[in-house]
Short mmCIF file of C-alpha atoms in Angstrom, two decimals:
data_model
loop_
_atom_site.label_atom_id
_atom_site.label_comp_id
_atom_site.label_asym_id
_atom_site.label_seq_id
_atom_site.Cartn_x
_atom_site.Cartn_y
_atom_site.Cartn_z
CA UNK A 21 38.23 -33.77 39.73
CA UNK A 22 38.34 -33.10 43.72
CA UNK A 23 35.97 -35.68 43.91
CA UNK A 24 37.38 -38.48 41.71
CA UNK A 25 40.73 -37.67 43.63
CA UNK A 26 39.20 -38.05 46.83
CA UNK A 27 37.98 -41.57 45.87
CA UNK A 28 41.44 -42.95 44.39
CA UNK A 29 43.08 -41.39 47.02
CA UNK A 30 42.76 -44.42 49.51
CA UNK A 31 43.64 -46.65 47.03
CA UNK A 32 46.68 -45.16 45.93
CA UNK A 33 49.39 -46.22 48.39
CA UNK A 34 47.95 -49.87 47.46
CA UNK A 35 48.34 -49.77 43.91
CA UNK A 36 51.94 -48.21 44.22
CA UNK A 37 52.84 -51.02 46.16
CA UNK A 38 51.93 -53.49 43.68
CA UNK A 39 53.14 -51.15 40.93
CA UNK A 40 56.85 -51.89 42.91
CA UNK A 41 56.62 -55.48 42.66
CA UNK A 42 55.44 -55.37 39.23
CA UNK A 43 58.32 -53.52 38.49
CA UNK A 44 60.49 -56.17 39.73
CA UNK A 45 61.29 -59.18 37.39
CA UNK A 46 61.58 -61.42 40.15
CA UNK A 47 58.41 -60.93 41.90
CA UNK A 48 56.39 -59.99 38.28
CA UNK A 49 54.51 -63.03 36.99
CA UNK A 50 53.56 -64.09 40.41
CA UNK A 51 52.39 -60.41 41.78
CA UNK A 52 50.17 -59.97 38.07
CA UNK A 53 48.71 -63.64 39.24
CA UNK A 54 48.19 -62.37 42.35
CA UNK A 55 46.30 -59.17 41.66
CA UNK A 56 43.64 -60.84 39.11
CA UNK A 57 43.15 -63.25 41.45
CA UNK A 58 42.64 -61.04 44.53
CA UNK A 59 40.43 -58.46 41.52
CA UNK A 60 38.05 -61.46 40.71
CA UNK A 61 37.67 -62.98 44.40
CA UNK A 62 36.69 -59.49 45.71
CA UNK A 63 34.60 -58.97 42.51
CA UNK A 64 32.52 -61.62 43.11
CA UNK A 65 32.65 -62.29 46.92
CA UNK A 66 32.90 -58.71 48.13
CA UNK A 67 32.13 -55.99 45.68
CA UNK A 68 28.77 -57.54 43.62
CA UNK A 69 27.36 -58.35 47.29
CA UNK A 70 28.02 -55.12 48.90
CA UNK A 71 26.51 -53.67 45.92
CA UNK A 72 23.47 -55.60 46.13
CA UNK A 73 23.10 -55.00 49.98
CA UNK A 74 25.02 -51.61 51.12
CA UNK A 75 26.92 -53.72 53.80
CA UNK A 76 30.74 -53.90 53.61
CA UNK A 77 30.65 -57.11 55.86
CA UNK A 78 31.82 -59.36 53.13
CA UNK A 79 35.38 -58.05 53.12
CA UNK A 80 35.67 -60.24 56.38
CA UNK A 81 35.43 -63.54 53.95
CA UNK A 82 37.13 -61.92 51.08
CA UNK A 83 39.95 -60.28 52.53
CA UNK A 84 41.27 -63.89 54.50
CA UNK A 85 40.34 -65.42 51.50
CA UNK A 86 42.82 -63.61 49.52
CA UNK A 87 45.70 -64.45 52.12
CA UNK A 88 44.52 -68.27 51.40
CA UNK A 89 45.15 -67.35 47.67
CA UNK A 90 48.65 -65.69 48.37
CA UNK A 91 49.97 -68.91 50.30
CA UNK A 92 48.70 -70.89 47.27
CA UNK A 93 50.48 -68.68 44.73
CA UNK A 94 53.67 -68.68 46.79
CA UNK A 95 53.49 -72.45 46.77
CA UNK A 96 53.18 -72.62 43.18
CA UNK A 97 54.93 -69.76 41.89
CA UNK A 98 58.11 -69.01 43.95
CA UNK A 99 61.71 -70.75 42.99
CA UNK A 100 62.72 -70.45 46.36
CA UNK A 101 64.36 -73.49 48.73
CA UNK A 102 61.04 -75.89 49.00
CA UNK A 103 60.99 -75.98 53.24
CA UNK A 104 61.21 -71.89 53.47
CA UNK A 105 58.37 -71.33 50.87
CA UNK A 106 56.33 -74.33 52.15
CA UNK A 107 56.38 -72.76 55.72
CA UNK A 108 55.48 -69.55 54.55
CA UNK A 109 52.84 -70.84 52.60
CA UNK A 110 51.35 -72.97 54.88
CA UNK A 111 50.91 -69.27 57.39
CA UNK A 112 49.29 -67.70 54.54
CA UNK A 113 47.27 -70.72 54.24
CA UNK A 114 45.97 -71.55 57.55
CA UNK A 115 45.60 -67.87 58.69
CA UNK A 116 43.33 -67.04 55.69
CA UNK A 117 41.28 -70.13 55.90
CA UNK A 118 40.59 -70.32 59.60
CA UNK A 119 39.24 -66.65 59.49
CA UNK A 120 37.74 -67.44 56.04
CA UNK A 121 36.04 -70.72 56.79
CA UNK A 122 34.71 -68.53 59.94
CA UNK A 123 33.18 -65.45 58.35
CA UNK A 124 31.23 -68.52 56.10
CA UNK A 125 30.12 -69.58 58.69
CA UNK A 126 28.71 -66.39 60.13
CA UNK A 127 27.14 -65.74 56.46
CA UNK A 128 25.53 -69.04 56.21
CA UNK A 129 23.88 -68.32 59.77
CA UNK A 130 22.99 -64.70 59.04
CA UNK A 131 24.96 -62.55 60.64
CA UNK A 132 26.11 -61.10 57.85
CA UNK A 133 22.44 -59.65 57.10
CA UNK A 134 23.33 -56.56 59.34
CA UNK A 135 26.53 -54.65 58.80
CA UNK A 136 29.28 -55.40 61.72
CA UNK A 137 29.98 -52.28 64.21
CA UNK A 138 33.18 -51.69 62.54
CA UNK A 139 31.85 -50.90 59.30
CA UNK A 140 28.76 -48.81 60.61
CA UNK A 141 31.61 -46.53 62.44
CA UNK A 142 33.23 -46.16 58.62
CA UNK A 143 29.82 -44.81 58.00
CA UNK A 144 29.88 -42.21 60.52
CA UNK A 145 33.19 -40.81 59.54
CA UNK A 146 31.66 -40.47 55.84
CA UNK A 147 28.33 -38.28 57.17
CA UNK A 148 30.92 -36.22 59.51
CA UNK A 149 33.34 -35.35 56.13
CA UNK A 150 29.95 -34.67 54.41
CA UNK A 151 30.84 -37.79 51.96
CA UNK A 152 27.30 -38.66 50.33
CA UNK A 153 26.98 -41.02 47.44
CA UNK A 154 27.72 -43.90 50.05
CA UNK A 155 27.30 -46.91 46.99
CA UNK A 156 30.74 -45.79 45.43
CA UNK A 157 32.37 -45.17 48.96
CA UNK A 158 31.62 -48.75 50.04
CA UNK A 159 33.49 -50.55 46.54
CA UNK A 160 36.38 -48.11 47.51
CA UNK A 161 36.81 -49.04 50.81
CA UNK A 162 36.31 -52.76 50.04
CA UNK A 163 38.67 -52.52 47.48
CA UNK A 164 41.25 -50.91 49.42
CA UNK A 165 41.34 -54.43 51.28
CA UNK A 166 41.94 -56.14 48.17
CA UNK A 167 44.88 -54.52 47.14
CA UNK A 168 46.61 -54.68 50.20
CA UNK A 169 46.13 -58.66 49.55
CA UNK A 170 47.57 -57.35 46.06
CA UNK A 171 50.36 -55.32 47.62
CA UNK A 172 52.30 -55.07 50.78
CA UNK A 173 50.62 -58.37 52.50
CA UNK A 174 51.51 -59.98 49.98
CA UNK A 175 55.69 -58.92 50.03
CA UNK A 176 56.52 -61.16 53.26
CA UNK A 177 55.29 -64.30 51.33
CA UNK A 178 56.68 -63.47 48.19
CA UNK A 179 60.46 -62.11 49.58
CA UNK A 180 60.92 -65.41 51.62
CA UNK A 181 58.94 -67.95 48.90
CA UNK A 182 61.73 -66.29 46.35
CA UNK A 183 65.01 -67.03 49.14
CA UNK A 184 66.97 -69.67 47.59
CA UNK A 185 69.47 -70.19 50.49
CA UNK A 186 69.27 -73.96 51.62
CA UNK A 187 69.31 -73.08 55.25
CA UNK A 188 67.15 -71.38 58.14
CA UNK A 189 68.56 -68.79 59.31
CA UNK A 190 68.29 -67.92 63.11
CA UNK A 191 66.34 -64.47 62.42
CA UNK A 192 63.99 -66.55 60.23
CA UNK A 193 63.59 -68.95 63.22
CA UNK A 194 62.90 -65.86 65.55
CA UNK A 195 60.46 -64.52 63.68
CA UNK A 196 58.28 -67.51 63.22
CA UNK A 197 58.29 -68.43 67.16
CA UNK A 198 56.80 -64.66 67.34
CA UNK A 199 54.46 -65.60 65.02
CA UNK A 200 53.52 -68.73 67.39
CA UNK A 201 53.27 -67.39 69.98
CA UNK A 202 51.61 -64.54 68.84
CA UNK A 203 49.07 -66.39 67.28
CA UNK A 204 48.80 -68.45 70.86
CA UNK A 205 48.20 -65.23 73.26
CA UNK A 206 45.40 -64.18 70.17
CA UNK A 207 43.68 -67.25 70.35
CA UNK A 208 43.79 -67.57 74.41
CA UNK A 209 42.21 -63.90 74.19
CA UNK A 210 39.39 -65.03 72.28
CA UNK A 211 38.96 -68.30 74.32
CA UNK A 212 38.87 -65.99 77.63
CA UNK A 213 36.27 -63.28 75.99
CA UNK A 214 34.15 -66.23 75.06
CA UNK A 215 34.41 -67.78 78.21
CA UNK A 216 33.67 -64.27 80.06
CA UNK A 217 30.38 -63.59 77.88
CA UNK A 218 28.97 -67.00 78.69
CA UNK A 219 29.50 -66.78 82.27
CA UNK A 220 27.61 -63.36 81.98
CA UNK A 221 24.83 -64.74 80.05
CA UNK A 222 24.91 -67.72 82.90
CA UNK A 223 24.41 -65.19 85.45
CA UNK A 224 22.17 -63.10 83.91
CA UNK A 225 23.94 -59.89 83.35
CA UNK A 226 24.25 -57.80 80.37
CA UNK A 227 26.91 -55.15 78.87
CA UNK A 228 29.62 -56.13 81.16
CA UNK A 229 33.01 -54.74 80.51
CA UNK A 230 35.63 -57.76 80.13
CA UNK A 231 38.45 -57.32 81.97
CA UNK A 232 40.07 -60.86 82.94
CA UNK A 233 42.89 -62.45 82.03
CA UNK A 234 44.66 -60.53 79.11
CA UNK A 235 41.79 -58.39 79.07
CA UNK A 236 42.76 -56.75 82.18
CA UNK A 237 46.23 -56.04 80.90
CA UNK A 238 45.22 -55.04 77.35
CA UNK A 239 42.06 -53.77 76.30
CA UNK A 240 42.31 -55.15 72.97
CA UNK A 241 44.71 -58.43 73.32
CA UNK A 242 43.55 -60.16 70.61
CA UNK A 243 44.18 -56.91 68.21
CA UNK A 244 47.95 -56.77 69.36
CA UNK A 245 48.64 -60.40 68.84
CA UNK A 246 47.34 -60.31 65.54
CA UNK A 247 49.34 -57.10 64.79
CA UNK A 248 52.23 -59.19 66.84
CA UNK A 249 51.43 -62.72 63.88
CA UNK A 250 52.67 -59.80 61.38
CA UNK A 251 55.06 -58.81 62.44
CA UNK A 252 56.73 -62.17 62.93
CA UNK A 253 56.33 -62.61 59.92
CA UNK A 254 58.10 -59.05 58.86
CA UNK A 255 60.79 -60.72 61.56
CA UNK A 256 61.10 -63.62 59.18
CA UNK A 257 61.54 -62.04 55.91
CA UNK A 258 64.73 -59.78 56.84
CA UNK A 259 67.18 -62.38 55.64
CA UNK A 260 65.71 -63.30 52.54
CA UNK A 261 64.94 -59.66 51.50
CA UNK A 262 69.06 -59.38 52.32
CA UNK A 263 69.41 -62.43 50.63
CA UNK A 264 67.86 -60.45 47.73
CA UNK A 265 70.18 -58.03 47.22
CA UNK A 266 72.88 -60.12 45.29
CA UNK A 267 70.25 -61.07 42.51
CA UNK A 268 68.53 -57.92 41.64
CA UNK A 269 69.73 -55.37 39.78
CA UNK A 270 68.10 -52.42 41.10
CA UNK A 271 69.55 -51.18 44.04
CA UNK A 272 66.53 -48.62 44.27
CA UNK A 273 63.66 -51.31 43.76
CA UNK A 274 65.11 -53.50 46.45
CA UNK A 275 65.43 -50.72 49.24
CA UNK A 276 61.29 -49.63 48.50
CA UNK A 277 60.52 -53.22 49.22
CA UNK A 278 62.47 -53.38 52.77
CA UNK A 279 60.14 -50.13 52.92
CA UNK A 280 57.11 -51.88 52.04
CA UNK A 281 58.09 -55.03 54.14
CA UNK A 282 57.93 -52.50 57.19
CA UNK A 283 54.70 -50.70 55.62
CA UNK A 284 52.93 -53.97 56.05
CA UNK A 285 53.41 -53.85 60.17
CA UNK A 286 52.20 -49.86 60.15
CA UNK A 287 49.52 -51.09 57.43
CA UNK A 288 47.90 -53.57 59.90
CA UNK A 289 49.09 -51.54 62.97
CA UNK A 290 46.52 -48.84 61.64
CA UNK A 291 44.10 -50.79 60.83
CA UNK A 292 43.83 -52.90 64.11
CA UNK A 293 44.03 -49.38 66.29
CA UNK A 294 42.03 -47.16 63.96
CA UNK A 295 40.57 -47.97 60.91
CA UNK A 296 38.21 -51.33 61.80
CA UNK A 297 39.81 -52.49 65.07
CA UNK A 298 40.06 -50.71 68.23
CA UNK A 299 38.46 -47.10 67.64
CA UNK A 300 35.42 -47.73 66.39
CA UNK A 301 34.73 -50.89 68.85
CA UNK A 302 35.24 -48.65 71.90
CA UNK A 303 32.75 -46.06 70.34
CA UNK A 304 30.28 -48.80 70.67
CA UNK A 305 31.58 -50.05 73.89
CA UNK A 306 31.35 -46.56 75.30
CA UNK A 307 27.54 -46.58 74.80
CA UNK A 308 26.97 -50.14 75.31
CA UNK A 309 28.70 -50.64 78.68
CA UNK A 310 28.77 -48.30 81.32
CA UNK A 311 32.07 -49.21 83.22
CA UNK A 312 33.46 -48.73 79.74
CA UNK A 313 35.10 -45.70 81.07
CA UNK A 314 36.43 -46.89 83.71
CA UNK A 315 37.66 -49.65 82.12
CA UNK A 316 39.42 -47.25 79.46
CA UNK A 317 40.94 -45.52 82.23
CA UNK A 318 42.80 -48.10 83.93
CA UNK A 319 43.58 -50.34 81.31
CA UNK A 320 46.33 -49.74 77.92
CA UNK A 321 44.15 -49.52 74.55
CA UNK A 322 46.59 -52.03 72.66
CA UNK A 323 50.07 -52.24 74.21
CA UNK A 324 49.69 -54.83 77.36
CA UNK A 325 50.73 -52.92 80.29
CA UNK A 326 49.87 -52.68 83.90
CA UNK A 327 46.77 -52.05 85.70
CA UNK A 328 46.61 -48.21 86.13
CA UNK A 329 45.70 -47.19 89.69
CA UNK A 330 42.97 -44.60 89.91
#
């Protein structure tokens, strides 16, 4: 029983969340839609080939994948005002695709024959809690991924694809220039990080720590933009989950999905700093790169901040 517990545990915070929006007659048809879609996409592009191959990997096409699939079923499904859901869509949309299209990419060139760093460090925490029968472990954690899709990443989308209102409000506005520019500073990261690694390999030198531009301010950048493209879009769903509030009758239903509108920023928040983002690529790092250190020392892990003097 222990055992069975300790592998629905993950899970259950996930399927309570989409339990809430089942529960809900506005958001019902579309969130049931929604979870058999996300149940057969990660069926067949994430769970039957990590089964086959041990690696976790695939969650990195599945997971954006099933953001493509919300912004379609927001699109489609939502009786909202046309320009507000379109908008909202069309983030859902291009987020999930651009990453998705990517990690294709990355299988169709074999990279996804070895399991990324992030997903090796998931490995290590299972041999330190003594976790063995690592086949069942691996559809849990992939899973986990897909019901988030299922669940609380899906509540922004759905909250403003439902707002009827005919105008855009100025919080609405505000949140979707964070989103901009959020996803701007990500991708100038990534450009500067790319830039920085071919100058290395240029010059010959190997394991250097990157520290320029953002880097030297942040020592994941990228990480807090993308945490910073979520929470925009948290940002933009405030009025319509207020908006909300004079259609539904459940007072009680209606204040757990404000809570699960804010449980989406700590979702990603957690996952960016501990669960496949920062932690486990500085354990690498650390062994990789021997300024690491240093580097750790004078620079913020994820909230941009100023050089620290040593």
């Amino acid at each position: 029983m222990k055992e069975t517990m300790g592998y629905v545990k993950p899970m259950l915070p996930f399927l309570l969340g989409w339990g809430l929006l089942l529960l809900s007659s506005e958001f019902r048809e579309i969130s049931l839609l929604n979870g058999i879609a996300q149940l057969v996409l990660f069926t067949f592009v994430v769970c039957v080939p990590a089964w086959k191959t041990e690696r976790m990997s695939y969650v990195d096409i599945g997971w954006p994948m099933g953001l493509a699939v919300i912004g379609v079923l927001t699109l489609m499904y939502t009786d909202g005002y046309w320009l507000r859901k379109a908008i909202v869509s069309a983030v859902y949309l291009f987020v999930g695709l651009r990453m998705g299209i990517a990690a294709i990419s990355l299988w169709k060139n074999g990279h996804l024959n070895r399991e990324f760093p992030r997903y090796e460090y998931q490995r290590l925490r299972w041999k330190r809690s003594g976790r063995k029968n690592i086949p069942m472990l691996i559809q849990v954690e992939v899973l986990v991924q897909g019901l988030a899709n299922a669940s609380f990443l899906a509540f922004p989308a759905f909250i403003i694809g439902m707002n009827p209102v005919q105008s855009i409000s100025p919080l609405e506005i505000a949140g979707l220039m964070i989103w901009l520019a959020a996803f701007a500073v990500e991708s100038v990261a990534d450009i500067q990080k790319s830039a920085f690694l071919k100058k290395m390999r240029q010059e010959g030198k190997k394991n250097m720590v990157c520290n320029v531009g953002l880097w030297r301010y942040s020592r994941h950048p990228n990480y807090f933009a993308e945490w910073m493209v979520w929470n925009g879009l948290v940002i933009a769903s405030i009025p319509s989950w207020i908006a909300l509030y004079d259609t539904m009758g459940q007072v009680t239903i209606w204040l757990l999905l404000g809570g699960g509108l804010l449980f989406a920023s700590r979702i990603m928040y957690t996952t960016l700093v501990y669960y496949t983002g920062a932690v486990p690529a500085e354990y690498y790092s650390v062994k990789k790169r021997p300024d690491y250190k240093t580097y750790q020392s004078q620079t913020n892990r994820f909230f941009p901040g100023p050089v620290k003097r040593l």
